[in-house]
Steps between C-alpha positions, in 0.01 A plus 500: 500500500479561904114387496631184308810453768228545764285254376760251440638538901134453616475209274825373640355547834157333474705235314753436784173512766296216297840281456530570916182398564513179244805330734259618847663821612327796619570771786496367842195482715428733798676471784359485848659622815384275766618694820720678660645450860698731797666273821518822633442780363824574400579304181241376288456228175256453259440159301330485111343213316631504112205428238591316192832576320355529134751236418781791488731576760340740765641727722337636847538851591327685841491830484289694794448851608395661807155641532542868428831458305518531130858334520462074340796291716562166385534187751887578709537122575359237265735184729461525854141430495561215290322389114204784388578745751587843608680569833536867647718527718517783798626784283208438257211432782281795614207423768188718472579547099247288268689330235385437135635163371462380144718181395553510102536207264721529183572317192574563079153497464362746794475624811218389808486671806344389831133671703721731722543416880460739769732446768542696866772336686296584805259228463711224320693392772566131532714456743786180555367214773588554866846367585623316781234286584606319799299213709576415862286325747467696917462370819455783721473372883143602559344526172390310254768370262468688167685521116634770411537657170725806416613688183626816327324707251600501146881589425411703182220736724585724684265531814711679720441810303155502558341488150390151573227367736583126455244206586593134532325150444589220678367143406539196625417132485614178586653306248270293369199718552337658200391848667669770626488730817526830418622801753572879440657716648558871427875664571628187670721263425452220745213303606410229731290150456395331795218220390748273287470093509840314641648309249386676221729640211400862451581686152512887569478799211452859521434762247468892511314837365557864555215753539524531135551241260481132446552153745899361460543168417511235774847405659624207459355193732665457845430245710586378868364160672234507834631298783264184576533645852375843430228636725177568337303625865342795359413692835252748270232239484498470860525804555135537305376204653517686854327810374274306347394306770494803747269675271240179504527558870401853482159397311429262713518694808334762340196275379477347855486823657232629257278155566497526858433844493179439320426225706508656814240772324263172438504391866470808660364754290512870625134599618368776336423863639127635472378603207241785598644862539476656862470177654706536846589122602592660850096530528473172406698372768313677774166435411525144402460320855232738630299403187547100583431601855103627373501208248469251817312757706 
């Protein structure tokens, strides 16, 4: 009698499975986290792409563990992050810890769960886009006029802690041009552009990365207008010309000097000593006129 019930529930079972798969409806397809993302180290989210829903209602569980830890948590925050994700907030966020994430798909028919993800909130840092970019044009009484372009770092980083080493990138372009300037700068949060052309539209962007981690996204566009009338003297280039020109002089001097040098050794050529050993030219001297002397004699 229990082999027979047995057989019947099994029946029952492959029965229900065949009718399930008749009207298209299976367990769900594997998930697939996609990534996961700190602004600062102190919270973090991670984001999932859902397979296939088998035709069945499907629920989405995470459930993760920290490396070393036996203990499965599931996800404390499936909203804030928004659809198919997990947000942790500071109480659950841990730097230096490795994280094992697994997001798991469920349905009537079965259960799929996702490759897991490794995650150190270290080195997932994304941070927010600068803030507070401001444009404004100088005129400084002895100096070239210049644009200047100031910011603040990220609100959701915290660099004044020191667990950031921020670096910025400025581009630039006038309106209708198709390529950008680019400048970085390290730490800072101001720069200044000297070579623009008056009455020019210029769009302005920034963007940011810490020591560890991944570029922001770019800041919204500012812009600010050039002045027809704005100087475009660039002293620099003179400035090379000069040394430029003073170094041609050098050469020149110093190829002159070496040509008359060797023509003065073709006019008058040094005359040469004697060549036989224990010769006394002293001698020579003395004895010569007495010799033309007997000569005439």
């Amino acid at each position: 009698m229990k082999e027979n019930a047995a057989s019947r529930v099994v029946f029952i079972l492959l029965l229900f499975l065949n009718v399930s798969l008749l009207n298209g409806q299976s367990p769900p397809e594997k998930p697939k986290l996609v990534k996961c993302r700190s602004p600062g180290k102190e919270t973090f989210t991670c984001w999932w792409e859902p397979g296939a829903d088998g035709g069945l209602p499907t629920n989405y569980t995470l459930t993760y563990h920290k490396e070393g830890e036996t203990l499965i948590h599931e996800c404390p925050d499936y909203k804030t992050g928004g659809p198919n994700s997990c947000y942790f907030s500071k109480k659950h966020t841990s730097i230096w810890k490795m994280y094992v994430i697994t997001v798991n798909a469920i349905n009537q028919m079965g259960i799929s769960s996702s490759d897991p993800l490794y995650v150190d909130v270290t080195y997932i840092v994304e941070p927010e886009p600068p803030a507070n970019l401001t444009l404004e044009l100088k005129h400084p009484e002895d100096r070239k006029p210049y644009l200047w372009i100031k910011w603040s770092p990220p609100t959701m980083t915290d660099v004044k802690s020191g667990w950031f080493i921020i670096q910025y990138e400025i581009r630039l372009k006038p309106e209708k041009a198709t390529d950008w300037e680019t400048h970085f700068t390290p730490k800072q949060t101001q720069l200044k552009i000297f070579n623009l052309y008056p009455g020019q539209k210029y769009l302005v962007q920034i963007r940011c990365k810490p020591d560890h981690g991944y570029w922001s996204e770019w800041s919204p566009e500012s812009s600010i207008q050039i002045p027809n009338d704005f100087p475009v003297k660039d002293t620099s280039m003179w400035i090379f010309v000069a040394i430029l020109s003073a170094v041609i002089c050098l050469i020149m001097v110093w190829a002159v000097a070496l040509k008359g040098y060797s023509m003065v050794t073709c006019i008058l050529p040094p005359v040469p000593g004697p060549k036989i050993k224990g010769f006394d030219v002293h001698l020579l001297e003395i004895s010569q006129p007495s010799r033309l002397v007997s000569m005439f004699q």
